[in-house]
CSV table of C-alpha atoms and ligand atoms in Angstrom, one decimal:
chain,number,residue,atom,x,y,z
A,274,MET,CA,-25.4,-30.1,-3.9
A,275,SER,CA,-23.5,-29.7,-0.7
A,276,ASP,CA,-25.4,-29.9,2.5
A,277,PRO,CA,-23.8,-27.2,4.5
A,278,PHE,CA,-25.4,-28.4,7.7
A,279,GLY,CA,-24.1,-31.9,7.0
A,280,THR,CA,-27.2,-33.3,8.6
A,281,LYS,CA,-26.1,-36.7,10.0
A,282,PRO,CA,-27.7,-38.6,12.8
A,283,SER,CA,-25.1,-37.4,15.2
A,284,ASP,CA,-26.3,-33.9,14.6
A,285,GLN,CA,-29.6,-34.7,16.2
A,286,LEU,CA,-27.8,-35.0,19.4
A,287,SER,CA,-27.7,-31.6,21.1
A,288,ALA,CA,-26.3,-31.1,24.5
A,289,GLU,CA,-25.9,-34.8,25.3
A,290,LYS,CA,-23.0,-35.2,27.7
A,291,PRO,CA,-20.0,-37.3,26.8
A,292,GLU,CA,-18.7,-39.3,29.7
A,293,SER,CA,-16.6,-36.8,31.5
A,294,PRO,CA,-13.1,-38.0,32.4
A,295,GLU,CA,-13.0,-36.0,35.6
A,296,LYS,CA,-15.0,-36.0,38.8
A,297,PRO,CA,-17.6,-33.2,39.1
A,298,ALA,CA,-16.0,-30.3,40.8
A,299,SER,CA,-17.4,-29.3,44.2
A,300,ALA,CA,-19.1,-25.9,44.2
A,301,ASP,CA,-16.5,-24.2,46.3
A,302,ALA,CA,-13.7,-25.6,44.3
A,303,ASP,CA,-14.9,-23.2,41.6
A,304,ALA,CA,-14.3,-20.3,43.8
A,305,VAL,CA,-10.7,-21.1,44.4
A,306,VAL,CA,-8.6,-18.2,43.3
A,307,GLN,CA,-5.4,-19.4,42.0
A,308,LYS,CA,-2.3,-17.4,42.7
A,309,VAL,CA,-0.6,-16.7,39.5
A,310,LYS,CA,2.3,-19.0,39.2
A,311,LYS,CA,5.4,-16.9,38.6
A,312,PRO,CA,7.5,-18.1,35.7
A,313,LYS,CA,11.0,-19.0,36.8
A,314,PRO,CA,13.3,-17.9,34.0
A,315,ASN,CA,16.8,-19.2,34.8
A,316,ASN,CA,18.7,-16.2,33.7
A,317,LYS,CA,18.8,-12.8,35.4
A,318,LYS,CA,18.1,-10.7,32.3
A,319,LEU,CA,15.0,-12.7,31.5
A,320,ARG,CA,13.8,-12.4,35.0
A,321,GLN,CA,14.3,-8.7,35.0
A,322,ALA,CA,12.4,-8.4,31.6
A,323,ALA,CA,9.6,-10.5,33.0
A,324,ALA,CA,9.3,-8.4,36.1
A,325,GLU,CA,9.3,-5.1,34.1
A,326,ALA,CA,6.7,-6.4,31.7
A,327,GLU,CA,4.5,-7.6,34.5
A,328,ALA,CA,4.7,-4.2,36.2
A,329,LYS,CA,3.8,-2.6,33.0
A,330,ALA,CA,1.0,-5.0,32.2
A,331,ASN,CA,-0.5,-4.3,35.6
A,332,GLU,CA,-0.3,-0.5,35.2
A,333,GLY,CA,-3.8,1.0,35.2
A,334,ARG,CA,-5.4,-2.2,36.5
A,335,HIS,CA,-6.7,-0.3,39.5
A,336,VAL,CA,-8.1,2.5,37.5
A,337,LEU,CA,-9.9,0.1,35.2
A,338,GLU,CA,-11.2,-2.2,37.9
A,339,ALA,CA,-13.8,0.3,38.8
A,340,GLY,CA,-15.0,0.5,35.2
A,341,PRO,CA,-18.3,-0.9,33.9
A,342,ALA,CA,-18.3,-4.6,33.1
A,343,THR,CA,-19.9,-4.1,29.8
A,344,ALA,CA,-19.1,-5.9,26.6
A,345,ALA,CA,-15.9,-4.6,25.0
A,346,LEU,CA,-17.3,-4.3,21.5
A,347,ASP,CA,-16.4,-1.5,19.1
A,348,GLY,CA,-16.9,2.0,20.6
A,349,GLY,CA,-16.1,0.7,24.1
A,350,LEU,CA,-12.9,-0.3,25.6
A,351,ASN,CA,-9.9,-1.3,23.5
A,352,PHE,CA,-8.6,-4.8,23.8
A,353,ARG,CA,-6.0,-4.1,26.4
A,354,GLU,CA,-8.5,-2.3,28.6
A,355,SER,CA,-11.0,-5.1,28.3
A,356,LEU,CA,-8.3,-7.6,29.5
A,357,MET,CA,-7.3,-5.3,32.3
A,358,ARG,CA,-10.8,-5.2,33.6
A,359,GLN,CA,-10.5,-8.8,34.7
A,360,GLN,CA,-9.7,-8.8,38.3
A,361,LYS,CA,-8.9,-12.2,39.7
A,362,LEU,CA,-7.5,-15.2,38.0
A,363,VAL,CA,-9.9,-18.0,38.7
A,364,VAL,CA,-9.1,-21.5,37.3
A,365,PRO,CA,-12.2,-22.6,35.4
A,366,LYS,CA,-13.0,-26.1,36.8
A,367,ARG,CA,-16.3,-27.3,35.4
A,368,SER,CA,-16.8,-28.5,31.8
A,369,VAL,CA,-19.4,-26.9,29.7
A,370,TRP,CA,-21.4,-30.2,30.0
A,371,GLU,CA,-21.7,-29.7,33.8
A,372,LEU,CA,-22.3,-25.9,33.5
A,373,PHE,CA,-25.3,-26.4,31.1
A,374,ILE,CA,-26.6,-29.6,32.4
A,375,GLU,CA,-30.1,-28.2,32.6
A,376,GLY,CA,-29.8,-24.6,31.4
A,377,LYS,CA,-29.9,-23.3,27.9
A,378,VAL,CA,-26.5,-22.8,26.3
A,379,PRO,CA,-26.1,-19.1,25.6
A,380,GLN,CA,-26.0,-18.0,22.0
A,381,GLY,CA,-23.4,-15.8,20.5
A,382,GLU,CA,-23.8,-12.2,19.4
A,383,ILE,CA,-26.7,-11.9,17.0
A,384,GLN,CA,-26.3,-9.5,14.0
A,385,GLU,CA,-28.8,-8.7,11.3
A,386,TYR,CA,-27.6,-9.4,7.8
A,387,PRO,CA,-26.3,-6.4,5.9
A,388,LYS,CA,-28.9,-4.9,3.6
A,389,SER,CA,-28.0,-4.1,0.0
A,390,GLN,CA,-29.8,-1.3,-1.7
A,391,ASP,CA,-32.1,-3.4,-3.9
A,392,ASP,CA,-32.9,-5.9,-1.3
A,393,THR,CA,-35.1,-6.1,1.8
A,394,THR,CA,-34.7,-9.9,2.5
A,395,ALA,CA,-32.1,-9.2,5.1
A,396,VAL,CA,-34.6,-7.7,7.4
A,397,ASP,CA,-37.5,-10.0,6.5
A,398,ARG,CA,-35.4,-13.1,7.4
A,399,PHE,CA,-35.7,-12.2,11.0
A,400,THR,CA,-39.4,-12.7,11.1
A,401,SER,CA,-40.1,-15.0,8.2
A,402,GLU,CA,-42.0,-18.1,9.4
A,403,GLU,CA,-40.3,-20.3,6.8
A,404,LYS,CA,-36.8,-19.1,7.9
A,405,ARG,CA,-37.6,-19.6,11.5
A,406,LEU,CA,-38.7,-23.2,11.0
A,407,LEU,CA,-35.5,-23.9,9.0
A,408,ASP,CA,-33.5,-22.3,11.8
A,409,ARG,CA,-35.2,-24.5,14.5
A,410,GLN,CA,-34.3,-27.6,12.6
A,411,HIS,CA,-30.6,-26.9,13.1
A,412,GLU,CA,-30.8,-26.0,16.8
A,413,GLY,CA,-28.8,-29.2,17.7
A,414,VAL,CA,-25.8,-28.1,15.6
A,415,TYR,CA,-26.0,-24.6,17.0
A,416,THR,CA,-26.0,-26.0,20.5
A,417,GLN,CA,-22.8,-28.0,19.8
A,418,LEU,CA,-21.1,-24.9,18.4
A,419,ARG,CA,-22.3,-22.8,21.4
A,420,LEU,CA,-20.9,-25.3,23.8
A,421,ALA,CA,-17.5,-25.3,22.0
A,422,ALA,CA,-17.6,-21.5,22.0
A,423,GLU,CA,-18.2,-21.3,25.7
A,424,ALA,CA,-15.3,-23.6,26.4
A,425,HIS,CA,-13.2,-21.3,24.1
A,426,ARG,CA,-14.3,-18.2,25.9
A,427,GLN,CA,-13.6,-19.5,29.4
A,428,THR,CA,-10.2,-21.0,28.3
A,429,ARG,CA,-9.1,-17.8,26.7
A,430,LYS,CA,-10.3,-15.6,29.6
A,431,TYR,CA,-8.1,-17.7,31.9
A,432,MET,CA,-5.1,-17.7,29.6
A,433,GLN,CA,-5.3,-13.9,29.0
A,434,GLY,CA,-4.7,-13.5,32.8
A,435,TYR,CA,-2.3,-16.3,33.1
A,436,ILE,CA,0.2,-15.8,30.2
A,437,LYS,CA,3.2,-13.6,31.2
A,438,PRO,CA,6.5,-12.9,29.6
A,439,GLY,CA,9.2,-15.2,30.8
A,440,MET,CA,7.0,-18.3,30.4
A,441,SER,CA,8.1,-20.9,27.8
A,442,MET,CA,5.9,-21.3,24.8
A,443,ILE,CA,5.6,-25.0,25.6
A,444,HIS,CA,4.3,-24.2,29.1
A,445,ILE,CA,1.8,-21.7,27.7
A,446,CYS,CA,0.5,-24.2,25.2
A,447,GLU,CA,0.3,-27.1,27.6
A,448,THR,CA,-1.6,-25.0,30.2
A,449,LEU,CA,-4.0,-23.7,27.5
A,450,GLU,CA,-4.6,-27.2,26.2
A,451,GLU,CA,-5.1,-28.7,29.6
A,452,THR,CA,-7.6,-26.0,30.4
A,453,ALA,CA,-9.5,-26.3,27.1
A,454,ARG,CA,-9.6,-30.1,27.4
A,455,ARG,CA,-11.1,-29.9,30.8
A,456,LEU,CA,-13.7,-27.3,29.8
A,457,ILE,CA,-14.8,-29.1,26.6
A,458,GLY,CA,-14.8,-32.5,28.5
A,459,ASP,CA,-12.2,-33.9,26.1
A,460,LYS,CA,-13.3,-37.1,24.4
A,461,GLY,CA,-11.1,-36.9,21.4
A,462,LEU,CA,-13.2,-37.0,18.2
A,463,THR,CA,-16.5,-36.6,20.1
A,464,ALA,CA,-15.5,-33.4,21.8
A,465,GLY,CA,-12.1,-31.9,22.2
A,466,LEU,CA,-9.5,-29.6,20.7
A,467,ALA,CA,-10.0,-28.9,17.0
A,468,PHE,CA,-6.4,-27.9,16.1
A,469,PRO,CA,-3.0,-27.2,17.8
A,470,THR,CA,-2.5,-24.0,19.8
A,471,GLY,CA,-1.1,-21.4,17.5
A,472,CYS,CA,1.2,-19.0,19.4
A,473,SER,CA,3.0,-17.4,16.5
A,474,LEU,CA,5.4,-14.6,17.5
A,475,ASN,CA,6.1,-11.2,15.9
A,476,ASN,CA,6.8,-11.5,12.2
A,477,CYS,CA,5.3,-15.0,12.2
A,478,ALA,CA,1.6,-14.8,11.6
A,479,ALA,CA,0.3,-18.3,11.8
A,480,HIS,CA,0.9,-22.0,12.3
A,481,TYR,CA,3.6,-21.9,14.9
A,482,THR,CA,3.3,-24.1,18.0
A,483,PRO,CA,6.4,-25.4,19.8
A,484,ASN,CA,7.6,-28.9,19.1
A,485,SER,CA,9.0,-30.7,22.1
A,486,GLY,CA,12.5,-29.4,22.9
A,487,ASP,CA,11.7,-25.9,21.7
A,488,THR,CA,13.1,-23.6,24.4
A,489,THR,CA,11.5,-20.3,23.1
A,490,VAL,CA,10.4,-18.1,25.9
A,491,LEU,CA,7.8,-15.4,25.6
A,492,GLY,CA,9.4,-11.9,25.7
A,493,ALA,CA,7.9,-8.7,27.1
A,494,ASP,CA,8.4,-7.2,23.6
A,495,ASP,CA,6.7,-10.0,21.7
A,496,VAL,CA,3.4,-9.9,19.7
A,497,CYS,CA,1.8,-13.3,20.2
A,498,LYS,CA,-1.2,-14.6,18.3
A,499,ILE,CA,-3.1,-17.2,20.4
A,500,ASP,CA,-5.2,-19.2,17.9
A,501,PHE,CA,-6.9,-22.3,19.2
A,502,GLY,CA,-10.0,-24.4,18.4
A,503,THR,CA,-12.5,-26.4,20.3
A,504,HIS,CA,-15.2,-28.8,18.8
A,505,VAL,CA,-18.2,-30.8,19.8
A,506,GLN,CA,-19.0,-33.6,17.3
A,507,GLY,CA,-16.7,-32.0,14.8
A,508,ARG,CA,-18.5,-28.6,15.0
A,509,ILE,CA,-15.5,-26.4,15.2
A,510,ILE,CA,-14.9,-23.0,16.9
A,511,ASP,CA,-11.9,-21.3,15.3
A,512,CYS,CA,-11.2,-18.2,17.2
A,513,ALA,CA,-8.0,-16.1,17.9
A,514,PHE,CA,-6.6,-13.0,19.5
A,515,THR,CA,-3.4,-11.1,19.9
A,516,LEU,CA,-1.5,-10.7,23.2
A,517,THR,CA,1.0,-8.0,23.8
A,518,PHE,CA,2.6,-6.7,27.0
A,519,ASP,CA,3.5,-3.2,25.8
A,520,PRO,CA,0.9,-0.6,24.9
A,521,LYS,CA,3.1,0.6,22.1
A,522,TYR,CA,1.5,-2.2,20.0
A,523,ASP,CA,-2.1,-1.1,20.7
A,524,PRO,CA,-2.6,0.6,17.3
A,525,LEU,CA,-1.7,-2.6,15.5
A,526,VAL,CA,-3.9,-4.7,17.7
A,527,GLU,CA,-6.8,-2.3,17.4
A,528,ALA,CA,-6.4,-2.1,13.6
A,529,VAL,CA,-6.7,-5.8,13.3
A,530,ARG,CA,-9.6,-6.1,15.8
A,531,ALA,CA,-11.5,-3.5,13.9
A,532,ALA,CA,-10.7,-5.1,10.6
A,533,THR,CA,-12.0,-8.5,11.8
A,534,ASN,CA,-15.2,-6.8,13.1
A,535,ALA,CA,-15.6,-5.1,9.7
A,536,GLY,CA,-15.3,-8.5,8.0
A,537,ILE,CA,-17.9,-10.0,10.3
A,538,LYS,CA,-20.2,-7.1,9.7
A,539,ALA,CA,-19.9,-7.3,5.9
A,540,ALA,CA,-20.5,-11.1,5.9
A,541,GLY,CA,-23.9,-12.4,4.9
A,542,ILE,CA,-26.0,-14.7,2.7
A,543,ASP,CA,-25.3,-13.9,-1.0
A,544,VAL,CA,-22.4,-11.5,-0.1
A,545,ARG,CA,-19.5,-11.8,-2.5
A,546,LEU,CA,-16.4,-13.1,-0.7
A,547,THR,CA,-14.2,-10.5,-2.4
A,548,ASP,CA,-16.5,-7.7,-1.1
A,549,ILE,CA,-15.6,-8.9,2.4
A,550,GLY,CA,-11.9,-8.6,1.5
A,551,ALA,CA,-12.4,-5.1,0.4
A,552,ALA,CA,-14.2,-4.1,3.6
A,553,VAL,CA,-11.5,-5.7,5.7
A,554,GLN,CA,-8.7,-4.0,3.8
A,555,GLU,CA,-10.3,-0.6,3.9
A,556,VAL,CA,-10.5,-0.7,7.7
A,557,MET,CA,-7.1,-2.4,8.2
A,558,GLU,CA,-5.2,0.0,6.1
A,559,SER,CA,-6.7,3.1,7.5
A,560,HIS,CA,-4.4,2.5,10.5
A,561,GLU,CA,-0.8,3.1,11.1
A,562,ILE,CA,1.6,2.6,14.0
A,563,GLU,CA,4.6,4.4,15.3
A,564,LEU,CA,7.3,2.1,16.7
A,565,ASN,CA,10.7,3.5,17.8
A,566,GLY,CA,10.2,6.8,16.1
A,567,GLN,CA,9.2,5.3,12.8
A,568,VAL,CA,5.7,5.3,11.3
A,569,TYR,CA,4.6,2.0,9.6
A,570,PRO,CA,1.4,1.6,7.6
A,571,ILE,CA,-0.6,-1.4,8.7
A,572,LYS,CA,-1.2,-3.8,5.8
A,573,SER,CA,-3.6,-6.7,5.4
A,574,ILE,CA,-1.6,-9.8,4.8
A,575,ARG,CA,-2.7,-10.6,1.3
A,576,ASN,CA,-2.0,-14.3,1.2
A,577,LEU,CA,-3.8,-15.1,4.4
A,578,ASN,CA,-7.6,-15.4,4.7
A,579,GLY,CA,-10.7,-16.6,6.5
A,580,HIS,CA,-12.4,-19.8,5.4
A,581,SER,CA,-15.6,-21.7,5.4
A,582,VAL,CA,-15.8,-24.4,8.1
A,583,SER,CA,-17.8,-27.7,8.1
A,584,GLN,CA,-18.0,-30.8,10.3
A,585,TYR,CA,-14.5,-32.1,11.1
A,586,ARG,CA,-13.2,-29.8,8.3
A,587,ILE,CA,-11.5,-26.6,9.3
A,588,HIS,CA,-11.1,-25.4,5.7
A,589,ALA,CA,-14.3,-26.4,3.9
A,590,GLY,CA,-13.4,-25.0,0.5
A,591,LYS,CA,-14.2,-21.3,0.4
A,592,THR,CA,-11.8,-18.6,1.4
A,593,VAL,CA,-12.5,-15.2,2.7
A,594,PRO,CA,-9.9,-12.8,1.4
A,595,ILE,CA,-8.7,-9.9,3.5
A,596,VAL,CA,-7.7,-7.7,0.6
A,597,SER,CA,-9.9,-6.3,-2.2
A,598,SER,CA,-7.9,-8.1,-4.9
A,599,GLY,CA,-8.2,-11.5,-3.2
A,600,ILE,CA,-9.7,-14.6,-4.7
A,601,SER,CA,-12.3,-16.7,-3.0
A,602,GLY,CA,-11.3,-20.3,-3.3
A,603,ASP,CA,-12.5,-21.3,-6.7
A,604,GLY,CA,-10.2,-18.7,-8.4
A,605,SER,CA,-13.1,-16.4,-9.2
A,606,ASN,CA,-14.2,-13.2,-7.7
A,607,THR,CA,-17.9,-13.9,-7.9
A,608,LEU,CA,-18.2,-16.7,-5.3
A,609,ARG,CA,-20.7,-15.8,-2.6
A,610,MET,CA,-21.6,-16.9,1.0
A,611,GLU,CA,-24.6,-19.1,1.3
A,612,GLU,CA,-27.4,-19.7,3.8
A,613,GLY,CA,-26.4,-22.4,6.3
A,614,GLU,CA,-22.7,-22.0,5.9
A,615,PHE,CA,-20.3,-21.5,8.8
A,616,TYR,CA,-17.2,-19.2,8.5
A,617,ALA,CA,-14.1,-18.4,10.3
A,618,ILE,CA,-13.6,-14.7,9.8
A,619,GLU,CA,-9.9,-14.0,10.5
A,620,THR,CA,-7.8,-11.0,9.5
A,621,PHE,CA,-4.1,-10.4,9.8
A,622,GLY,CA,-2.3,-7.0,9.9
A,623,SER,CA,1.4,-6.5,9.4
A,624,THR,CA,4.0,-3.7,9.7
A,625,GLY,CA,6.0,-5.6,7.1
A,626,ARG,CA,5.4,-6.5,3.5
A,627,GLY,CA,1.9,-7.8,4.0
A,628,MET,CA,2.8,-11.2,2.6
A,629,VAL,CA,3.8,-14.4,4.4
A,630,GLN,CA,6.1,-17.2,3.4
A,631,LYS,CA,6.7,-20.7,4.9
A,632,ASN,CA,9.5,-20.4,7.4
A,633,GLY,CA,10.9,-22.5,10.2
A,634,GLU,CA,10.4,-26.0,11.6
A,635,CYS,CA,7.0,-27.5,10.9
A,636,SER,CA,4.7,-28.4,13.8
A,637,HIS,CA,1.2,-28.4,12.3
A,638,TYR,CA,-0.2,-31.3,10.2
A,639,MET,CA,-3.5,-32.5,9.0
A,640,ARG,CA,-4.7,-35.6,7.2
A,641,LEU,CA,-6.2,-34.9,3.8
A,642,TRP,CA,-10.0,-35.0,3.6
A,643,SER,CA,-9.9,-37.7,0.9
A,644,PRO,CA,-6.4,-39.1,0.7
A,645,PRO,CA,-5.3,-41.1,-2.3
A,646,HIS,CA,-5.5,-44.9,-2.1
A,647,THR,CA,-1.8,-45.6,-1.8
A,648,GLN,CA,-0.2,-48.7,-0.3
A,649,LEU,CA,1.9,-47.8,2.6
A,650,ARG,CA,4.9,-50.1,2.6
A,651,LEU,CA,6.4,-49.0,5.8
A,652,GLN,CA,4.8,-50.6,8.9
A,653,SER,CA,5.7,-47.5,10.9
A,654,SER,CA,3.7,-45.3,8.4
A,655,ARG,CA,0.7,-47.6,8.8
A,656,GLN,CA,0.9,-47.4,12.5
A,657,LEU,CA,1.2,-43.7,12.6
A,658,LEU,CA,-1.7,-43.3,10.2
A,659,ASN,CA,-3.8,-45.5,12.5
A,660,CYS,CA,-2.8,-43.3,15.4
A,661,ILE,CA,-3.8,-40.2,13.4
A,662,ASN,CA,-7.1,-41.7,12.3
A,663,ARG,CA,-8.0,-42.8,15.8
A,664,ASN,CA,-7.2,-39.6,17.6
A,665,PHE,CA,-7.5,-36.7,15.1
A,666,GLY,CA,-9.4,-38.0,12.0
A,667,THR,CA,-9.4,-35.1,9.7
A,668,LEU,CA,-8.7,-32.6,12.4
A,669,ALA,CA,-5.3,-30.8,12.5
A,670,PHE,CA,-2.7,-32.0,15.0
A,671,CYS,CA,0.9,-31.2,16.0
A,672,ARG,CA,4.0,-33.2,16.9
A,673,ARG,CA,3.5,-32.7,20.6
A,674,TRP,CA,0.1,-34.3,20.3
A,675,LEU,CA,1.4,-37.3,18.5
A,676,GLU,CA,3.8,-37.8,21.4
A,677,ARG,CA,0.9,-37.4,23.8
A,678,TYR,CA,-0.8,-40.4,22.2
A,679,GLY,CA,2.3,-42.5,22.5
A,680,ALA,CA,4.0,-42.0,19.1
A,681,SER,CA,7.8,-42.0,19.2
A,682,LYS,CA,10.5,-41.9,16.5
A,683,TYR,CA,7.7,-41.1,14.1
A,684,GLN,CA,9.8,-38.6,12.0
A,685,MET,CA,10.3,-41.0,9.0
A,686,ALA,CA,6.7,-42.2,9.0
A,687,LEU,CA,5.4,-38.7,9.2
A,688,LYS,CA,7.6,-37.7,6.3
A,689,ASP,CA,6.4,-40.7,4.3
A,690,LEU,CA,2.8,-39.9,4.9
A,691,CYS,CA,3.5,-36.3,3.8
A,692,ASP,CA,5.4,-37.5,0.7
A,693,LYS,CA,2.4,-39.8,-0.2
A,694,SER,CA,0.0,-36.9,0.2
A,695,VAL,CA,-1.9,-38.6,3.0
A,696,VAL,CA,-1.0,-36.0,5.5
A,697,LYS,CA,-0.2,-32.3,4.7
A,698,ALA,CA,2.3,-30.2,6.5
A,699,TYR,CA,1.5,-26.7,7.5
A,700,PRO,CA,4.7,-24.9,8.3
A,701,PRO,CA,4.9,-21.5,10.1
A,702,LEU,CA,3.9,-18.6,7.9
A,703,CYS,CA,6.0,-15.5,8.4
A,704,ASP,CA,6.3,-12.0,7.1
A,705,VAL,CA,9.7,-10.3,6.8
A,706,LYS,CA,12.1,-10.5,9.8
A,707,GLY,CA,11.7,-7.6,12.2
A,708,CYS,CA,8.1,-6.8,11.5
A,709,TYR,CA,5.1,-7.4,13.6
A,710,THR,CA,1.8,-9.2,12.8
A,711,ALA,CA,-1.5,-9.4,14.6
A,712,GLN,CA,-4.6,-11.5,14.2
A,713,PHE,CA,-8.2,-11.6,15.4
A,714,GLU,CA,-10.7,-14.3,14.4
A,715,HIS,CA,-14.3,-15.4,15.1
A,716,THR,CA,-16.5,-18.2,14.0
A,717,ILE,CA,-19.9,-17.0,12.5
A,718,LEU,CA,-23.0,-18.9,11.5
A,719,LEU,CA,-25.1,-17.8,8.6
A,720,ARG,CA,-28.4,-18.9,10.0
A,721,PRO,CA,-31.5,-18.7,7.9
A,722,THR,CA,-32.8,-15.9,10.2
A,723,CYS,CA,-29.7,-14.0,11.3
A,724,LYS,CA,-25.9,-14.0,11.6
A,725,GLU,CA,-24.6,-15.4,14.9
A,726,VAL,CA,-21.1,-14.5,16.0
A,727,VAL,CA,-20.9,-17.6,18.1
A,728,SER,CA,-17.5,-17.1,19.6
A,729,ARG,CA,-18.0,-13.5,20.6
A,730,GLY,CA,-17.0,-12.7,24.2
A,731,ASP,CA,-16.7,-9.6,26.4
A,732,ASP,CA,-13.0,-9.5,25.5
A,733,TYR,CA,-13.2,-9.2,21.7
B,1087,CO,CO1,-8.9,-20.0,11.1
């Protein structure tokens, strides 16, 4: 019944360029190498910590610079090494529309479907004439996703070199969002950011982005999950990584990176969602980490999960558990992935309980896919809903973004919309105080012929 491709007229459009808000960059402007802006923490201790962390983060850079510039997939460099390989911080100037004006947009990593013992279709799909025809019919949608993925890759590459301890979380998010908007050629609902920039710290695993006035500064000892999304025509790339500035966290980071790759590998047409959870957990929990003389097992966070994604809908109904006992969205353990679906495969590891709870001030919100038909008596609520519909539709947003579009004193109205179940609040999700959590995430396409890890880069 559901049409996973959501084939609408707008999907026929492929790499059609939305009017770009900025002037085309000159060729040499691209080569401008930006000097890293040093953060200016206003207290001495912070400054010292930032300097120490920077020195530490730069250790080994010289050694690794000479290394091969090959993809940092499993078996190659670890995540820290792949980041250190990057040499200069170049501000990406040109939007993906300008970059691919006549060239073909690169596809992501292609994987064959896993083969079960009694089944050979996984291999046959690659060459089947019928499957290839089906695949070609959706080329337009793939192109939209690949453009969004390229904007994601370039944005994150820049931010991986840019983010330093001592910077405020607001500055980090604003810089990331400005970069991503430029690269995707921001036109709001036509092409733009798909959800707020998550930058959850330490025991917080997801759904934290600063609200205005938040003075939180990134520390040298922090474990920061950068989770942001881009979209073209509502075709969403949901993709995340974990930044740390101290190699002591590497075992945690590597455990989660490997677990996410295990989830991606296990994914496929007709695969049971719970089987993916089992594959993820097995890899995740084969790791441990020693921190300050104590050994912690790394646990899959059992109440977080991946999810199916559809047009303008970040959570399209199915969930991808990251533990073997997980449920897959309809409460059953028999639900399977299907041909043509798109998934965000994300896994979270923790040194704590392996369970998150809502905690702290809320920043993330999203309109319901089909909100109830309620009369809004407050004029301010109607105005705010108009603002949300116009700028975000059913895409997630944060308080900073409401302000960006001119909303002010919207607290009451926002609460009213939440109370009336028109908008849903997504507060930060945190494990126990003092623990550390990490995340990696990719968006994958279950194409008729093959599995495409569309957001794959040479970093993770
Ligand atoms: Co996600």
